[in-house]
Coordinates of C-alpha atoms in Angstrom, one line a residue:
M188 CA -50.4 28.4 152.6
R189 CA -53.8 29.9 153.5
M190 CA -52.4 33.2 152.3
A191 CA -51.4 31.6 149.0
L192 CA -54.9 30.2 148.6
N193 CA -56.5 33.5 149.3
L194 CA -54.2 35.2 146.7
A195 CA -55.2 32.5 144.2
K196 CA -58.9 33.2 144.7
K197 CA -58.4 36.8 143.5
A198 CA -58.3 35.6 140.0
Q199 CA -61.5 33.5 140.1
G200 CA -63.1 33.6 136.7
C201 CA -60.0 35.0 134.9
T202 CA -57.6 32.0 134.6
S203 CA -59.5 29.4 132.6
P204 CA -58.3 26.9 131.3
N205 CA -55.4 27.4 133.7
P206 CA -55.7 26.8 137.5
M207 CA -55.9 29.5 140.2
V208 CA -52.5 29.7 141.9
G209 CA -51.1 31.9 144.6
A210 CA -47.5 32.0 146.0
V211 CA -45.9 33.5 149.1
I212 CA -42.2 33.8 149.8
V213 CA -41.0 33.8 153.4
K214 CA -37.5 34.6 154.7
D215 CA -36.5 34.7 158.4
G216 CA -40.2 34.6 159.4
E217 CA -41.1 37.6 157.2
V218 CA -43.2 37.6 154.0
V219 CA -41.0 39.1 151.3
G220 CA -43.0 38.3 148.2
R221 CA -46.5 37.6 147.1
G222 CA -48.0 36.8 143.7
Y223 CA -50.9 35.1 141.9
H224 CA -51.7 34.0 138.4
R225 CA -53.9 36.8 137.1
A226 CA -55.0 35.4 133.7
A227 CA -54.2 32.7 131.2
G228 CA -51.1 33.7 129.2
Q229 CA -49.8 36.0 131.9
A230 CA -47.0 35.3 134.4
H231 CA -47.5 32.5 136.9
A232 CA -47.9 33.1 140.6
E233 CA -44.3 31.9 141.5
V234 CA -42.8 34.3 139.0
N235 CA -44.8 37.3 140.3
A236 CA -43.8 36.4 143.9
I237 CA -40.2 36.1 143.0
E238 CA -40.2 39.4 141.2
E239 CA -41.6 41.1 144.2
A240 CA -39.1 39.5 146.6
G241 CA -36.1 40.4 144.4
I242 CA -32.8 39.5 146.0
K243 CA -34.6 38.5 149.2
A244 CA -35.8 35.3 147.5
K245 CA -32.3 33.8 147.8
G246 CA -32.4 31.3 150.6
A247 CA -36.1 31.8 151.2
S248 CA -39.1 29.4 151.4
L249 CA -41.8 29.4 148.7
Y250 CA -45.4 28.4 149.6
V251 CA -47.6 27.6 146.6
N252 CA -51.0 25.9 146.3
L253 CA -50.1 23.9 143.2
E254 CA -46.9 22.2 142.1
P255 CA -44.8 24.6 140.0
C256 CA -45.0 23.8 136.3
N257 CA -42.1 22.0 134.7
H258 CA -42.7 22.7 131.0
Y259 CA -42.6 25.7 128.6
G260 CA -46.2 26.6 127.7
R261 CA -47.3 30.2 127.1
T262 CA -44.7 31.1 129.7
P263 CA -41.4 29.6 130.8
A264 CA -41.3 26.8 133.4
C265 CA -41.6 28.1 136.9
T266 CA -39.2 25.4 138.2
R267 CA -36.3 27.2 136.3
K268 CA -37.3 30.5 137.8
I269 CA -37.3 29.0 141.3
L270 CA -33.7 27.7 140.8
Q271 CA -32.5 31.0 139.4
A272 CA -33.9 32.9 142.3
G273 CA -32.0 30.7 144.8
I274 CA -35.1 29.5 146.7
R275 CA -34.1 27.0 149.3
R276 CA -37.3 25.3 150.2
V277 CA -40.7 24.8 148.4
I278 CA -43.9 23.9 150.3
L279 CA -46.8 22.6 148.1
A280 CA -50.4 22.0 148.7
M281 CA -51.0 19.5 145.9
A282 CA -49.4 17.9 142.9
D283 CA -50.3 19.1 139.4
P284 CA -52.7 16.6 137.8
H285 CA -51.8 17.8 134.3
T286 CA -49.4 15.2 132.8
K287 CA -47.6 17.8 130.6
A288 CA -47.1 20.4 133.4
G289 CA -46.4 18.0 136.3
G290 CA -43.1 16.8 137.6
G291 CA -42.0 20.0 139.1
A292 CA -41.5 18.6 142.6
V293 CA -39.2 15.8 141.3
F294 CA -37.2 18.3 139.2
L295 CA -36.7 20.6 142.2
R296 CA -35.6 17.8 144.5
Q297 CA -33.2 16.6 141.9
H298 CA -31.6 20.0 141.9
G299 CA -31.2 20.1 145.7
I300 CA -34.3 22.0 146.8
D301 CA -36.2 20.8 149.9
V302 CA -39.8 20.1 148.9
L303 CA -42.7 19.5 151.2
T304 CA -46.1 18.5 149.9
G305 CA -49.7 18.1 151.2
V306 CA -50.1 21.3 153.2
C307 CA -53.8 22.3 153.0
E308 CA -54.2 19.8 150.2
K309 CA -58.0 19.4 150.6
Q310 CA -58.6 23.2 150.4
A311 CA -56.3 23.4 147.4
A312 CA -58.1 20.6 145.6
R313 CA -61.4 22.2 146.2
L314 CA -60.3 25.6 145.0
N315 CA -59.1 24.0 141.7
E316 CA -61.8 21.3 141.4
V317 CA -62.7 22.6 137.9
F318 CA -59.1 22.3 136.7
V319 CA -58.6 18.9 138.2
K320 CA -61.7 17.4 136.6
Y321 CA -61.0 18.9 133.2
V322 CA -57.4 17.9 132.8
S323 CA -58.2 14.4 134.2
T324 CA -61.2 13.7 132.0
G325 CA -61.4 16.2 129.2
R326 CA -64.9 17.1 130.3
P327 CA -66.2 20.2 132.1
F328 CA -66.9 20.3 135.8
V329 CA -70.7 20.6 136.0
I330 CA -72.6 22.5 138.7
L331 CA -76.4 22.2 139.0
K332 CA -78.2 25.1 140.5
C333 CA -81.8 25.6 141.5
A334 CA -83.8 28.0 143.6
A335 CA -87.0 26.8 145.2
T336 CA -89.6 27.5 147.9
L337 CA -89.6 25.4 151.1
D338 CA -92.2 23.1 149.5
G339 CA -89.9 22.4 146.5
R340 CA -91.3 24.6 143.8
I341 CA -89.3 26.7 141.4
A342 CA -92.3 28.6 140.0
T343 CA -96.0 28.9 140.5
R344 CA -98.7 27.1 138.4
T345 CA -98.6 30.1 136.0
G346 CA -94.8 29.8 135.6
D347 CA -94.0 32.9 137.7
S348 CA -90.6 32.6 139.2
K349 CA -89.6 36.3 139.8
W350 CA -88.2 36.1 142.4
V351 CA -87.9 32.9 144.3
T352 CA -84.8 34.0 146.2
G353 CA -83.7 37.4 147.4
E354 CA -81.1 39.9 146.1
K355 CA -78.1 38.5 148.0
A356 CA -78.6 35.0 146.7
R357 CA -79.0 36.3 143.2
K358 CA -75.8 38.3 143.5
F359 CA -74.0 35.2 144.5
V360 CA -75.3 33.4 141.4
H361 CA -73.9 36.2 139.2
R362 CA -70.5 35.8 140.9
L363 CA -70.8 32.1 140.0
R364 CA -71.6 32.9 136.4
H365 CA -68.5 35.1 136.4
A366 CA -66.4 32.1 137.6
V367 CA -67.6 29.5 135.1
D368 CA -66.9 29.1 131.4
A369 CA -70.5 28.4 130.3
I370 CA -74.1 28.3 131.4
L371 CA -76.8 25.9 130.1
V372 CA -80.5 26.2 130.1
G373 CA -83.3 24.5 128.1
I374 CA -85.5 26.2 125.4
G375 CA -88.4 26.2 128.0
T376 CA -86.5 28.7 130.2
I377 CA -85.9 30.9 127.1
Q378 CA -89.5 30.8 126.2
T379 CA -90.8 31.5 129.7
D380 CA -88.3 33.9 131.2
N381 CA -86.5 35.3 128.1
P382 CA -83.3 35.7 130.0
R383 CA -80.0 37.3 128.9
L384 CA -77.8 34.8 130.9
T385 CA -75.1 37.4 131.3
T386 CA -73.1 38.4 134.4
R387 CA -73.9 41.5 136.4
L388 CA -71.6 42.4 139.2
D389 CA -71.6 45.5 141.5
S390 CA -67.9 46.1 142.0
K391 CA -66.4 45.2 138.5
K392 CA -67.2 44.2 135.0
G393 CA -68.0 40.5 135.1
A394 CA -67.1 38.0 132.4
D395 CA -70.1 36.6 130.6
P396 CA -70.2 32.8 130.3
V397 CA -70.8 31.1 127.0
R398 CA -74.6 30.7 126.8
I399 CA -75.8 27.2 125.8
V400 CA -79.4 26.5 125.0
L401 CA -80.8 23.0 124.5
D402 CA -83.2 23.4 121.6
T403 CA -83.7 20.0 120.0
H404 CA -86.1 21.2 117.3
L405 CA -84.7 24.8 117.0
S406 CA -87.9 26.4 118.1
I407 CA -86.3 29.5 119.6
S408 CA -88.0 32.8 118.7
P409 CA -85.9 35.2 116.5
D410 CA -86.8 37.9 119.0
A411 CA -85.3 36.1 122.0
R412 CA -83.1 38.4 124.0
I413 CA -80.3 35.8 124.0
L414 CA -80.0 36.2 120.2
Q415 CA -79.6 40.0 120.4
L416 CA -76.8 40.4 122.9
N417 CA -73.7 42.6 122.7
S418 CA -71.4 40.2 124.5
D419 CA -67.8 39.0 124.2
S420 CA -68.9 35.4 124.7
D421 CA -70.7 33.0 122.4
T422 CA -74.3 31.9 122.3
I423 CA -74.6 28.3 121.2
L424 CA -77.8 26.4 120.3
I425 CA -77.7 22.7 120.7
V426 CA -80.0 21.0 118.2
G427 CA -81.0 17.6 116.9
K428 CA -81.1 16.4 113.3
S429 CA -84.7 17.5 113.0
A430 CA -83.8 21.2 113.3
A431 CA -84.7 22.9 110.0
K432 CA -81.7 23.9 108.0
A433 CA -83.3 27.2 106.9
K434 CA -83.8 28.3 110.5
R435 CA -80.2 27.3 111.3
K436 CA -78.9 29.7 108.7
Q437 CA -81.3 32.4 110.0
V438 CA -80.0 32.3 113.6
Q439 CA -76.4 31.9 112.5
Q440 CA -76.6 35.3 110.7
N441 CA -76.7 36.9 114.1
G442 CA -73.4 35.3 115.1
V443 CA -75.1 32.5 117.0
R444 CA -73.5 29.1 116.8
V445 CA -75.6 26.0 116.1
I446 CA -74.2 22.6 117.1
E447 CA -76.0 19.3 116.2
Q448 CA -75.8 16.6 118.9
P449 CA -77.3 13.1 119.2
V450 CA -80.8 12.8 120.7
K451 CA -82.0 10.1 123.0
V452 CA -85.6 9.6 123.9
G453 CA -86.4 13.0 122.4
Q454 CA -83.8 14.9 124.4
I455 CA -80.2 16.0 123.7
D456 CA -77.7 13.3 124.9
L457 CA -76.0 15.3 127.7
K458 CA -73.1 12.8 128.1
S459 CA -72.2 13.2 124.4
L460 CA -72.6 17.0 124.8
M461 CA -70.1 17.1 127.7
D462 CA -67.5 15.5 125.4
R463 CA -68.2 18.1 122.8
L464 CA -68.0 21.0 125.2
G465 CA -64.7 19.7 126.6
S466 CA -63.2 19.6 123.1
E467 CA -64.3 23.2 122.7
G468 CA -62.2 24.1 125.8
I469 CA -65.1 24.6 128.2
T470 CA -63.8 23.6 131.6
S471 CA -66.8 24.4 133.7
L472 CA -70.6 24.5 133.2
L473 CA -73.4 25.9 135.3
I474 CA -76.8 24.3 134.7
E475 CA -79.7 26.8 135.5
G476 CA -82.4 25.0 133.5
G477 CA -86.0 24.2 134.3
S478 CA -87.4 21.1 135.8
R479 CA -86.8 18.8 132.8
V480 CA -83.3 20.0 132.1
L481 CA -82.3 19.6 135.8
A482 CA -83.8 16.1 136.0
S483 CA -82.1 15.1 132.7
A484 CA -78.7 16.4 134.0
L485 CA -79.0 14.3 137.1
R486 CA -80.2 11.2 135.4
S487 CA -77.4 11.4 132.8
G488 CA -74.8 11.4 135.5
I489 CA -73.0 14.5 134.3
V490 CA -73.4 16.6 137.5
D491 CA -70.4 17.0 139.9
K492 CA -71.8 19.5 142.4
A493 CA -75.3 20.7 143.3
L494 CA -76.4 24.1 144.7
F495 CA -79.9 24.2 146.2
F496 CA -81.2 27.6 147.2
Y497 CA -84.2 27.6 149.4
A498 CA -86.3 30.7 150.2
P499 CA -88.6 30.9 153.3
K500 CA -91.7 30.8 151.1
I501 CA -94.4 28.2 150.8
L502 CA -96.8 28.0 147.9
G503 CA -98.9 25.5 149.8
G504 CA -100.3 23.6 146.8
D505 CA -99.3 20.8 144.5
D506 CA -99.8 22.6 141.2
G507 CA -96.6 24.7 141.2
I508 CA -93.6 23.7 139.1
P509 CA -91.4 21.2 141.0
I510 CA -87.6 21.3 141.0
F511 CA -87.5 18.1 138.9
R512 CA -89.9 16.5 136.5
G513 CA -90.1 12.9 135.4
S514 CA -89.9 9.6 137.2
G515 CA -87.7 9.1 140.3
P516 CA -86.5 5.9 142.0
A517 CA -88.9 3.5 143.6
R518 CA -86.8 3.1 146.7
M519 CA -85.2 5.7 148.9
K520 CA -81.9 3.8 149.0
D521 CA -81.6 4.4 145.2
S522 CA -81.8 8.2 145.6
I523 CA -78.9 10.4 144.5
Q524 CA -76.8 11.2 147.6
L525 CA -74.5 14.2 148.3
K526 CA -71.3 14.4 150.3
N527 CA -69.1 17.2 151.7
I528 CA -72.2 19.2 152.5
R529 CA -71.9 23.0 153.2
V530 CA -74.7 25.3 154.3
Q531 CA -74.6 29.0 153.7
R532 CA -77.1 31.8 154.4
F533 CA -77.9 34.7 152.1
A534 CA -80.1 37.0 154.2
E535 CA -83.2 34.9 154.7
D536 CA -82.3 32.3 152.0
V537 CA -80.3 29.2 152.6
M538 CA -78.0 27.4 150.2
I539 CA -77.2 23.7 150.5
E540 CA -74.1 22.7 148.5
G541 CA -72.9 19.2 148.0
Y542 CA -71.0 16.9 145.7
I543 CA -72.6 13.9 143.9
R544 CA -71.5 10.8 145.8

């Protein structure tokens, strides 16, 4: 099953809105077939593994990290392919939470195949946490990311933030951009840093995420680099009713999309925005905004996972830009707590990862 999970990971960033799935076929103690789902619309993992195994699949055991689909979508049902191949036993990590695609285990048992479930279930659920959240709620899985000094500052008093963390940590963030559907920042980040918000990988061409900018009053400069990109993915400006219609037309001429959303207390309503993004087919979202956007995301309750990168640097003053701006709770017991903590080093930098409790 660990082999199947590792195969599934090979397609990270390529399968959305589908899950990452790997499959391994074993006969008489020997691996005779391997496969993984390479991209949405292409053959599923089970099919690729069966094709590699050929006639050796008959009487063999199939290990797969997600319940085989039992419906005809872009490709035929994997359960039928398993029956045709003569697979004797199927070992699953987890059930498919998708109501339309689920039911594969029941179907296989009804047709005489021995099915075992729950092998490496926690690892499988974590691998496809985006898929599980999206098909269960219709909303994207949201990751909040920040990079700070040891004294909790994301920039100096002048706004300088290049660079808080080192090269290895930044490369990890680009792999994360490749893996998600969209990235979100506020207009403050665009005005201060003028970023491209694209993906840059060393070993291969990365997939650019959809770029989403919270710009309530549509104050973005026409010269902003994010409006001039040659990219396969969209740039979307999220605005309120006050955004001037003339400027909307101006930025739309560059192929940029403008979406109007409700505003609460002067800021875009992020809960409502998550519903909208989910309806657009965005299954995962990385928030890389500044202090106000990060704080707003936490307060709105949309964040699923947080990544805090800390560099071994100290500004040593109280005038730098903090990770979060705004009022926090009066009592420590009301703080936002994380669970399932993982710590990882990137050269001298440390990343703390956790899920919102």
